[in-house]
CSV table of C-alpha atoms and ligand atoms in Angstrom, one decimal:
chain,number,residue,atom,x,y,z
A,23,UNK,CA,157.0,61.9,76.6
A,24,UNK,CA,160.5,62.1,75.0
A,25,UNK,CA,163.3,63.0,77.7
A,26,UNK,CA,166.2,64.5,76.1
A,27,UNK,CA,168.6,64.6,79.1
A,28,UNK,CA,168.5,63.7,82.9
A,29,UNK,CA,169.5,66.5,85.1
A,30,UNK,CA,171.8,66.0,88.3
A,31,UNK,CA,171.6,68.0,91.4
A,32,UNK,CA,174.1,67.7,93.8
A,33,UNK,CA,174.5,69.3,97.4
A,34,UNK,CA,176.8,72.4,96.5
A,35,UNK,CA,177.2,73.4,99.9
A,36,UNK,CA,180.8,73.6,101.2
A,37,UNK,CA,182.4,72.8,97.5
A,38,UNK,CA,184.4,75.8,96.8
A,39,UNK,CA,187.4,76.8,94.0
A,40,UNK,CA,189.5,73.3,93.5
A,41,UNK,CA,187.4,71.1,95.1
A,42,UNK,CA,184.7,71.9,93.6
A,43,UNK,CA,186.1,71.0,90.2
A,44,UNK,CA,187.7,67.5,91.9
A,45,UNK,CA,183.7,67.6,92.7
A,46,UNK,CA,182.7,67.7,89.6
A,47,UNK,CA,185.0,66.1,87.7
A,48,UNK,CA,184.8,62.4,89.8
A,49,UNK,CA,181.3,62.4,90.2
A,50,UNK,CA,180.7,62.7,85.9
A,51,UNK,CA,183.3,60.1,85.9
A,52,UNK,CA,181.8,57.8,87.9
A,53,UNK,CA,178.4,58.9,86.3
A,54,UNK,CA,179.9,57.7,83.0
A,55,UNK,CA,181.3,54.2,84.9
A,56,UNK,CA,177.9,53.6,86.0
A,57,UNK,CA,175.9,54.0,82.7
A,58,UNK,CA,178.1,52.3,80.9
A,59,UNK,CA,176.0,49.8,79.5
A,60,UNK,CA,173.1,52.2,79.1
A,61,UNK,CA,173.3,53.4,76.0
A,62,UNK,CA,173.2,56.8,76.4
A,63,UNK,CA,174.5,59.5,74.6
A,64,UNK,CA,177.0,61.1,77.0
A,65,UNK,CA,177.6,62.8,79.8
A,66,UNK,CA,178.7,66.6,80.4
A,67,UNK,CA,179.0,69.1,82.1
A,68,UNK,CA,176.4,71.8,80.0
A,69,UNK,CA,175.8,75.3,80.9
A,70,UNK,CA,176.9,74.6,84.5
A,71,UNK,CA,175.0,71.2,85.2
A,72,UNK,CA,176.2,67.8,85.0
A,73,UNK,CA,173.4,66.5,82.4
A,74,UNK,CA,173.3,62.8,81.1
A,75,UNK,CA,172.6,62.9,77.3
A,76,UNK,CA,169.9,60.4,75.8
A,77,UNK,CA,169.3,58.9,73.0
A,78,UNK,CA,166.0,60.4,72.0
A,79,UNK,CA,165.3,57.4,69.5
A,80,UNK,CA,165.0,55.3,72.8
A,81,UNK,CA,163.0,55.2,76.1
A,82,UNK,CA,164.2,56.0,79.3
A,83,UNK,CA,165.4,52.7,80.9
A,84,UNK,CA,164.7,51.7,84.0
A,85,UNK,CA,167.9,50.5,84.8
A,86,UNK,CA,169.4,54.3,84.6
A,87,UNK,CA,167.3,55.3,87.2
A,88,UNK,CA,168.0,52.3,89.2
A,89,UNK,CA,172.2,53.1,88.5
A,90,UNK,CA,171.8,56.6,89.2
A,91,UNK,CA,170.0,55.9,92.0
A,92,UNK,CA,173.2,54.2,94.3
A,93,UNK,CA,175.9,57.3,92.7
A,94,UNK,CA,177.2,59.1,95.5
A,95,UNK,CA,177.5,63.1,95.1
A,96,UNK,CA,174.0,63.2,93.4
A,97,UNK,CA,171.4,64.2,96.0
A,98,UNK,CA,168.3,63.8,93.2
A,99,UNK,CA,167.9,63.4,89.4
A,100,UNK,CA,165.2,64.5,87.3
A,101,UNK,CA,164.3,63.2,83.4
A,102,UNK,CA,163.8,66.1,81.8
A,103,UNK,CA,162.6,67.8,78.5
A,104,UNK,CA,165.8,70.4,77.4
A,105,UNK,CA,164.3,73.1,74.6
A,106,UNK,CA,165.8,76.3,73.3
A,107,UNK,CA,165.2,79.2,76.1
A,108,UNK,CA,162.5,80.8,74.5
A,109,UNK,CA,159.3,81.5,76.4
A,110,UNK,CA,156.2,79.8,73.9
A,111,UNK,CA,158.9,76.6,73.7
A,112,UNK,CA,159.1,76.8,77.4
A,113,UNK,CA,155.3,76.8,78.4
A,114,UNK,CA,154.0,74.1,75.1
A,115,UNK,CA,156.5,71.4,76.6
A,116,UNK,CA,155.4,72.4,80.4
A,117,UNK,CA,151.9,71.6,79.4
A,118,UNK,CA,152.9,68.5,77.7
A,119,UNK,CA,155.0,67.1,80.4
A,120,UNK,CA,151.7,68.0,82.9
A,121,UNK,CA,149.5,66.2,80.3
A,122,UNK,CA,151.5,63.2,80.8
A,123,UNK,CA,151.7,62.8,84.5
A,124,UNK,CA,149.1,60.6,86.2
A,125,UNK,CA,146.9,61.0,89.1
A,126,UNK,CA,146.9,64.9,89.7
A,127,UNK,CA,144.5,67.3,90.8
A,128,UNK,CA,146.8,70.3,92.1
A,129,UNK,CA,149.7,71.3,90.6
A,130,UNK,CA,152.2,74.5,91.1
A,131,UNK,CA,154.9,75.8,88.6
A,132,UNK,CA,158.0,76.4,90.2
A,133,UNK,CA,161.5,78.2,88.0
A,134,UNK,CA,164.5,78.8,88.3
A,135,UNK,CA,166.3,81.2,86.3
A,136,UNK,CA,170.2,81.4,86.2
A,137,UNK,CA,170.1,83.2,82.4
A,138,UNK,CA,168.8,86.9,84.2
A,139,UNK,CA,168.2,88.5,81.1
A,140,UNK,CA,165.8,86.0,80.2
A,141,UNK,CA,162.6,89.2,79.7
A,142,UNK,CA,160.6,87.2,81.8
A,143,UNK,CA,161.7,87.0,85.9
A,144,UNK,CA,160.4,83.4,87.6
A,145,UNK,CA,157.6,84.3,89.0
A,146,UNK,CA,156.3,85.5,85.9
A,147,UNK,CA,156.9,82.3,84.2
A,148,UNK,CA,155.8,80.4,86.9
A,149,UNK,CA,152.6,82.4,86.7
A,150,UNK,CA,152.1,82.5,83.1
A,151,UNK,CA,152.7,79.1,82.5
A,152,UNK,CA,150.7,77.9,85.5
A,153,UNK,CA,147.7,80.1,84.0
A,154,UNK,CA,148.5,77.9,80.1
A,155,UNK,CA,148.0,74.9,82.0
A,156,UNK,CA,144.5,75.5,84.0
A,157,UNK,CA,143.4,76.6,80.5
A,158,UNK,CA,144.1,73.6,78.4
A,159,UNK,CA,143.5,70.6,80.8
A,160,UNK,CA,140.1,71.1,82.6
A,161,UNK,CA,139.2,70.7,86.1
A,162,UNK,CA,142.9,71.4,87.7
A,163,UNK,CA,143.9,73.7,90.9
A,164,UNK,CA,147.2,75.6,91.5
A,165,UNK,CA,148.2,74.5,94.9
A,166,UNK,CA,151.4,75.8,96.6
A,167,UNK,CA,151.7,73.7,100.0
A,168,UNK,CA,152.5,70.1,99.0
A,169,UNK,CA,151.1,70.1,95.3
A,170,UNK,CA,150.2,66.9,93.9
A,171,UNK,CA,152.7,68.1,90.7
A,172,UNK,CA,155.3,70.2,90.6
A,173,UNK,CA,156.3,71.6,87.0
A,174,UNK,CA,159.8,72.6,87.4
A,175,UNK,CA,161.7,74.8,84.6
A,176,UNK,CA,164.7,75.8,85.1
A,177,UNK,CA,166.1,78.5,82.1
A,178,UNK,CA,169.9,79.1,81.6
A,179,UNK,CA,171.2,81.5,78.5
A,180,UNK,CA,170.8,78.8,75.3
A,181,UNK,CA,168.7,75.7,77.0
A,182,UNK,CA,166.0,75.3,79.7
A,183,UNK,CA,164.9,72.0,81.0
A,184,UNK,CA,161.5,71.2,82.0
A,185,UNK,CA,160.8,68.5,84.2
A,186,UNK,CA,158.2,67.1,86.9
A,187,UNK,CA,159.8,64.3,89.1
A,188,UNK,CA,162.3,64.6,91.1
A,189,UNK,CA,164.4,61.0,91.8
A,190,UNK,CA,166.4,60.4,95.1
A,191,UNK,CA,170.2,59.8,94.4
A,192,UNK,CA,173.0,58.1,96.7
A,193,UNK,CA,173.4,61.6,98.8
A,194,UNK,CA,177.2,61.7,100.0
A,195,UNK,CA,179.8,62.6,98.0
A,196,UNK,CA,181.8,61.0,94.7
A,197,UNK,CA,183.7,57.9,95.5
A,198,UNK,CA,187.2,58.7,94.8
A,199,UNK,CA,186.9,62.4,95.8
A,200,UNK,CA,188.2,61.7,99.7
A,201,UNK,CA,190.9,59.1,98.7
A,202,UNK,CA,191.5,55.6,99.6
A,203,UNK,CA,190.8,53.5,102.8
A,204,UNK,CA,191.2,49.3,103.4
A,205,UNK,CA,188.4,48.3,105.2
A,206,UNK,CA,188.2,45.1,107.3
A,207,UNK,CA,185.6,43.5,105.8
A,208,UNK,CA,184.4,40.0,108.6
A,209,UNK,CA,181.5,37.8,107.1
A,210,UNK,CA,179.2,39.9,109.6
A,211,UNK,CA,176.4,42.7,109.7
A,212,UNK,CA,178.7,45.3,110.7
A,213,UNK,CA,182.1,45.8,108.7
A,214,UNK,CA,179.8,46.2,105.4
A,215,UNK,CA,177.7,48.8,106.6
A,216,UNK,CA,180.9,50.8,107.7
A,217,UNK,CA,182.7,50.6,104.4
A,218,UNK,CA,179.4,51.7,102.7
A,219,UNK,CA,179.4,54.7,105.3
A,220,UNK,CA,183.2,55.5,103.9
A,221,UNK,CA,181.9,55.1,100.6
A,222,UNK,CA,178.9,57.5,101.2
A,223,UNK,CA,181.3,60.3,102.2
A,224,UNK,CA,183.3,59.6,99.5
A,225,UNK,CA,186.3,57.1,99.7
A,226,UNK,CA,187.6,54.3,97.4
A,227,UNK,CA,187.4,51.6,99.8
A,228,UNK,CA,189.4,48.3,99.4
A,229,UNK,CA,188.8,45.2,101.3
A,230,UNK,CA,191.4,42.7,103.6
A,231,UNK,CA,189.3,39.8,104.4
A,232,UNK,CA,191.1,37.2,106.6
A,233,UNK,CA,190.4,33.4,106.6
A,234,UNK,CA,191.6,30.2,108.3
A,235,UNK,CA,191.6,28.1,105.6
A,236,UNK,CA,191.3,24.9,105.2
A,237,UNK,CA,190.5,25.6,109.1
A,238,UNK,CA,186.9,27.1,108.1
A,239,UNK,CA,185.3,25.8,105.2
A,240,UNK,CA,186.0,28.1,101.3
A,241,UNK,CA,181.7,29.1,101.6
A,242,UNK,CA,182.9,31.4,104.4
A,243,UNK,CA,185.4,33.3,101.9
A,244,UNK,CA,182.8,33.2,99.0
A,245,UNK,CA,180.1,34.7,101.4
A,246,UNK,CA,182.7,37.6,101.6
A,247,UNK,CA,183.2,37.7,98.2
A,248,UNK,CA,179.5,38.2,97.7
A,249,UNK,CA,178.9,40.9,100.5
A,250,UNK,CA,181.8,42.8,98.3
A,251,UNK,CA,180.1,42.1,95.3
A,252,UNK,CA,177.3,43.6,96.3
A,253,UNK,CA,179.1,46.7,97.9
A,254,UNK,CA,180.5,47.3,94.5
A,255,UNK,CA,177.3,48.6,93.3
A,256,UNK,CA,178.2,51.7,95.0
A,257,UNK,CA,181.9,51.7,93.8
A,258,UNK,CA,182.1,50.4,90.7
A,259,UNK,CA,185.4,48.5,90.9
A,260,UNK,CA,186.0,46.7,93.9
A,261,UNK,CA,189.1,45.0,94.9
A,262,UNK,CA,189.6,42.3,98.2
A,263,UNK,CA,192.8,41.0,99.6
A,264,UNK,CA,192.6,37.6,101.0
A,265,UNK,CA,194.9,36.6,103.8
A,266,UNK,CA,195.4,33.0,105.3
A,267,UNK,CA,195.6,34.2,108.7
A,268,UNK,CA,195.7,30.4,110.3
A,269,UNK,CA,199.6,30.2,110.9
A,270,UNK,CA,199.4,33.5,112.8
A,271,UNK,CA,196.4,32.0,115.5
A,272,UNK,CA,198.4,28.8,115.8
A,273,UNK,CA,201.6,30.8,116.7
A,274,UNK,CA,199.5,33.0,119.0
A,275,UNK,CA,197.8,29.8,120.7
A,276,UNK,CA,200.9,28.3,121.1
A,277,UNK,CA,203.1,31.3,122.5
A,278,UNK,CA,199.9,33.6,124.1
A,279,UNK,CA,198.4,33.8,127.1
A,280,UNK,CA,194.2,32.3,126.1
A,281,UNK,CA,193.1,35.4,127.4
A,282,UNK,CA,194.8,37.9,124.8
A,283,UNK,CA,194.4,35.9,122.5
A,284,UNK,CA,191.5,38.0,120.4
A,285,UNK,CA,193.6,41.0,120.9
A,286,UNK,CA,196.6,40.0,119.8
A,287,UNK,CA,194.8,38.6,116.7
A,288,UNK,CA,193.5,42.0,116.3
A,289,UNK,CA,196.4,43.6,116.3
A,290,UNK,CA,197.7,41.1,113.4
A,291,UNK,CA,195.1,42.0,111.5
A,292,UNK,CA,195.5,45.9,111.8
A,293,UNK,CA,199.1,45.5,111.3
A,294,UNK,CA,199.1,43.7,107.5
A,295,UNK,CA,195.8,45.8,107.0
A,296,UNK,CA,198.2,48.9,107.6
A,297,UNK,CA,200.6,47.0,105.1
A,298,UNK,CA,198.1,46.8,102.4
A,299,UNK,CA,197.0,50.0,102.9
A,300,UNK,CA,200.7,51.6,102.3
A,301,UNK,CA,201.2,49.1,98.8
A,302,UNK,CA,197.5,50.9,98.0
A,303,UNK,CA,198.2,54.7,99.1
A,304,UNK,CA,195.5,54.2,101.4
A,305,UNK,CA,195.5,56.6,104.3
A,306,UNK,CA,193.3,55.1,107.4
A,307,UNK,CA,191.7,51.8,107.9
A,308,UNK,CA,187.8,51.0,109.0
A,309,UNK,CA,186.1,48.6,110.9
A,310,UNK,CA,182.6,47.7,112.1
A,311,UNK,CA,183.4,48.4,115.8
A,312,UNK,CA,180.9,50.2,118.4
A,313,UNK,CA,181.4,50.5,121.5
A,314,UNK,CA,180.5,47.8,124.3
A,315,UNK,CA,179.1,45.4,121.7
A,316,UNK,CA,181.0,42.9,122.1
A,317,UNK,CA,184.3,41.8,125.1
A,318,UNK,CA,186.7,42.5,122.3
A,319,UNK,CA,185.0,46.5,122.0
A,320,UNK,CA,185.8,47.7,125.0
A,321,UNK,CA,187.9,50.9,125.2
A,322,UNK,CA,191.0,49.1,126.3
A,323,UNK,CA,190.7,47.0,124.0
A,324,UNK,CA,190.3,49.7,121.4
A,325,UNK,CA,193.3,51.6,122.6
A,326,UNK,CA,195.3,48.1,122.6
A,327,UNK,CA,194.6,47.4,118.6
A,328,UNK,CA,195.4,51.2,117.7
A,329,UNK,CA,198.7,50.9,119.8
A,330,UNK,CA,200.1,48.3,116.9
A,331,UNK,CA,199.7,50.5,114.1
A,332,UNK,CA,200.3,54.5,113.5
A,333,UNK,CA,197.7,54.6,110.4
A,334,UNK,CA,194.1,56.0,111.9
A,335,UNK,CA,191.4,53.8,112.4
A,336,UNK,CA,188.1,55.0,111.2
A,337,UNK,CA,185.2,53.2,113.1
A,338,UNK,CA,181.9,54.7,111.8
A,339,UNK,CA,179.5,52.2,113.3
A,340,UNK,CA,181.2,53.5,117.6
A,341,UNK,CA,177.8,55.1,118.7
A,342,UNK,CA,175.5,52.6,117.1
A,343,UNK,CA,173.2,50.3,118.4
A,344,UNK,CA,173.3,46.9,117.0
A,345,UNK,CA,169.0,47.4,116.2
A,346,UNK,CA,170.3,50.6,113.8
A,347,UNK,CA,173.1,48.8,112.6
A,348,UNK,CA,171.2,46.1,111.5
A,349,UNK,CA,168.3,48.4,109.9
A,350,UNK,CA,171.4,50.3,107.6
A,351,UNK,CA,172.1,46.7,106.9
A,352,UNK,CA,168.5,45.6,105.3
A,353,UNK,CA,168.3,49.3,103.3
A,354,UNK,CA,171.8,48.3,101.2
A,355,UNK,CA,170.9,44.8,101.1
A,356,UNK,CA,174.2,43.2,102.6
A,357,UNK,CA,171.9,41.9,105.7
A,358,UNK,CA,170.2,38.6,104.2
A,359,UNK,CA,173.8,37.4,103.5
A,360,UNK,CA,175.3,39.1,106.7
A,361,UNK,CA,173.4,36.5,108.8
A,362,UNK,CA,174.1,33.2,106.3
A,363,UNK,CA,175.7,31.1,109.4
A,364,UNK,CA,179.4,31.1,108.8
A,365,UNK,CA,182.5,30.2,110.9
A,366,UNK,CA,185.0,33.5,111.2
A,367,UNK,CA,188.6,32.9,111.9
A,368,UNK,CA,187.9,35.0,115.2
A,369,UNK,CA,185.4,32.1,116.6
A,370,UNK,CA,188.8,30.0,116.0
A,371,UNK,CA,190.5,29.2,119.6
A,372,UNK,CA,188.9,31.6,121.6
A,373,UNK,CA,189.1,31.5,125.1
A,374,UNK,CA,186.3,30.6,127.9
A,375,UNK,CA,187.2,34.4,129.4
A,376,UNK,CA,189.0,36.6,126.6
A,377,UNK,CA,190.4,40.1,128.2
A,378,UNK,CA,188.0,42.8,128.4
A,379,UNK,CA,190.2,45.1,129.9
A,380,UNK,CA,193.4,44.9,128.2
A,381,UNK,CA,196.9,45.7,129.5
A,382,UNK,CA,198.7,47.4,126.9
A,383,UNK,CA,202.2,46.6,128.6
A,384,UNK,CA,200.8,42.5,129.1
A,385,UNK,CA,199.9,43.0,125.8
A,386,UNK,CA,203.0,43.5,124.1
A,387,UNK,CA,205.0,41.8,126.2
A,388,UNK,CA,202.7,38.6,125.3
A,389,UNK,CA,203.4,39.8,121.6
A,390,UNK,CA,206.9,39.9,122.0
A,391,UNK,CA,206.9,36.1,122.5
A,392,UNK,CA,206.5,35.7,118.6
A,393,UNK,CA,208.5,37.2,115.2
A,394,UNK,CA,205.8,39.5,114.5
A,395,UNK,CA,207.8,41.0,111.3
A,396,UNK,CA,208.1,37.0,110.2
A,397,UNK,CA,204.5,36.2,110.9
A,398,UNK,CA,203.1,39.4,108.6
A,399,UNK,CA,205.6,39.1,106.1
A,400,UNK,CA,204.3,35.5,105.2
A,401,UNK,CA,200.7,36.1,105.2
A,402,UNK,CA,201.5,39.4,103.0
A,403,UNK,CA,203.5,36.7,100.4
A,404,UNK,CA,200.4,34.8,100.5
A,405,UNK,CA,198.0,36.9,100.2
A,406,UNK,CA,195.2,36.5,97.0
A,407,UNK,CA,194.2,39.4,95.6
A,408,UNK,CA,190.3,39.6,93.9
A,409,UNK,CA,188.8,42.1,92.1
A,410,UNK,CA,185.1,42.2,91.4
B,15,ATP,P1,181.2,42.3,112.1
B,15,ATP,O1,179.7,42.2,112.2
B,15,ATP,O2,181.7,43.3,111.2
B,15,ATP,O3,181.8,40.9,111.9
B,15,ATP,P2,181.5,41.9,114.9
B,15,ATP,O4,180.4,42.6,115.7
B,15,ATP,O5,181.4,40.5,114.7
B,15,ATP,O6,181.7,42.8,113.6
B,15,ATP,P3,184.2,41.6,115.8
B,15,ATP,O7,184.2,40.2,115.4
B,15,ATP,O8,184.7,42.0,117.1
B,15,ATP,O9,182.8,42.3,115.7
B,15,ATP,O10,185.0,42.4,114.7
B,15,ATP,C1,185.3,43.7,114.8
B,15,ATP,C2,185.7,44.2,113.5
B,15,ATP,O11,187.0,43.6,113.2
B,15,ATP,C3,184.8,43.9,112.4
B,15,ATP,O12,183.8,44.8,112.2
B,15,ATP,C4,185.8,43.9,111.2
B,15,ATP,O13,186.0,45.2,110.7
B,15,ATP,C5,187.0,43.4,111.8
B,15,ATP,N1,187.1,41.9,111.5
B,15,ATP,C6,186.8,40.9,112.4
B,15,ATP,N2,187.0,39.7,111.8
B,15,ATP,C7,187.6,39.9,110.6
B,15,ATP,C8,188.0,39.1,109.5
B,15,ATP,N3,188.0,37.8,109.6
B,15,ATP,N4,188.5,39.7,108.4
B,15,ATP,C9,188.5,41.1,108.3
B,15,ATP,N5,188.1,41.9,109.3
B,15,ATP,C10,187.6,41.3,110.4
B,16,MG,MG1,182.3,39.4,113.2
């Protein structure tokens, strides 16, 4: 079977006026960044779809599916069959498409009709085409609970596509179409699940990674690299800020009290994460926090690293277990290099018994031991900036 198009269907609820045409208009873009090297035709915006236009002369690749597959904003995809909206066109490629599915026994015709003065209503195509089909392929039953084949037309004014599967897509909504956020991205299972949530719900998210080199060895910055990398496949272009965030530890070390120690290095990293995010017109930050998980998570200690910064802090991982952190983990594959051992600037220095209780007045009165404006401003100057 010869697909002319693929259709997209996206979740229209609560997309109204404007922004349902910033909608729109991001996810074909990012449609378009995906398939790039697909070789297909285009992609538009036709008779009020989004439809990916294929080269006929060719078949379907795999690897569209597999792209289309990770775009957020498109809740499923279907290959479909696009001929003129004429009634006998209609119910010859129907039966076709039916002859070329496998392993069926009951079927049901299901249509869709936005053209309404198409003679025929849906029912009455489902019907009549449903009755071709039983009479040119033998030994078939029209089934309406869970068929084994759904037949799927859908007619508008000049073109109605005809299709049978129906492909799961990202969900979500178009990257881009919420803005921008700089996500903390640690060499652990959590941070890249929550930037994929952002991403999910639509945000371009950057990275800030922090290292202590030559303190920790460079495989602990390239497994970064690679959980970003692989992130990217769900934003295209991907972009990570590297900070050397060794001088700040050793000043904190020197001048701190052991215990605050995490904390305070915390609310470092919030503070030049807030800086990137201003030079990007970024508008919160994310981490991989939840609640209780670790000393560092309680809610002091929460309310001690917002107190550094005005930007919010988006945490989508707060409620989660670590068992359904971890399972997100395996289904967007950043879990087998999650766990590569690695040592994190944060296992630098720390104390036998770091604060779980945090005392936001100790806090910054430990802080204002140190030139914090010094400190950020270096790391900031050497900062390296990669983008995948
Ligand atoms: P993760 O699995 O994401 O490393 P974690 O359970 O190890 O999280 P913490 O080490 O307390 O928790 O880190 C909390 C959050 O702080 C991380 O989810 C991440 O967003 C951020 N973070 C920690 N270390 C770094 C780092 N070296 N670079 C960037 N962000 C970091
Ligand atoms: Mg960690």
């Amino acid at each position: 079977m010869k697909y002319t198009h693929i259709l997209i269907h996206y979740a229209e609820i609560g997309l109204k006026g404007n922004n349902r045409a910033l909608f729109e208009k991001q996810l074909v873009k990012n449609i378009k960044t995906a398939l790039a090297d697909c070789d297909i035709k285009g992609v538009r915006r036709l008779f009020g779809r989004i439809v990916v236009e294929l080269d006929e002369t060719k078949k379907l690749k795999n690897k569209i599916t597999e792209e289309l597959s990770k775009v957020f904003g498109i809740s499923s995809f279907s290959p479909v069959v696009a001929v003129k909206t004429d009634f006998d066109k209609i119910q010859e490629t129907a039966l076709e498409l039916a002859r070329a599915s496998k392993n069926w026994e009951t079927f049901k015709v299901a249509t869709k009709r936005s053209h309404k003065l198409f003679p025929a209503t849906s029912m009455e195509v489902s019907r009549d085409v449903g009755a071709h089909i039983l009479n040119n392929i033998a030994d078939k039953k029209v089934k309406i609970k869970e068929p084994d084949l759904m037949v799927r037309i859908e007619i508008t004014e000049k073109k109605t596509y005809v299709f049978t599967d129906k492909i799961p897509g990202g969900g979500g909504l178009p990257v881009g179409c919420s803005g921008k956020v700089v996500s903390l991205l640690s060499g652990g299972i959590d941070s890249p699940v929550a930037s994929w949530q952002l991403m999910k719900r639509g945000c371009k998210v950057i990275f800030v990674h922090f290292h202590s080199a030559p303190q920790t060895k460079k495989a602990a910055i390239d497994k970064v690299e690679e959980l970003a990398q692989i992130l990217s496949k769900w934003q295209i272009k991907t972009k990570i800020h590297m900070v050397p965030f060794l001088d700040i530890q050793k000043e904190i070390v020197k001048e701190c009290r052991g215990e605050y120690r995490v904390v305070l290095y915390r609310r470092f990293m919030v503070r030049i994460a807030e800086a990137i995010a201003k030079q990007e017109k970024a508008k919160a930050l994310v981490t991989g926090e939840s609640v209780g998980q670790v000393a560092s998570q309680t809610l002091e200690n929460i309310a001690a690293i917002n107190d550094a910064i005005t930007i919010p802090v988006l945490r989508p991982l707060i409620g989660d277990d670590k068992n359904e952190i971890i399972e997100k983990a395996k289904r967007i594959d950043t879990y087998e290099t999650s766990i590569i051992p690695h040592d994190d600037c944060c296992s630098l220095f720390v104390p036998r018994h770091p604060v779980t209780k945090a005392n936001i007045s100790v806090t910054r009165s430990e802080e204002g031991k140190l030139d914090i404006q010094k400190l950020i401003d270096e790391a900031i100057t050497k900062t390296e900036i990669i983008e995948l």
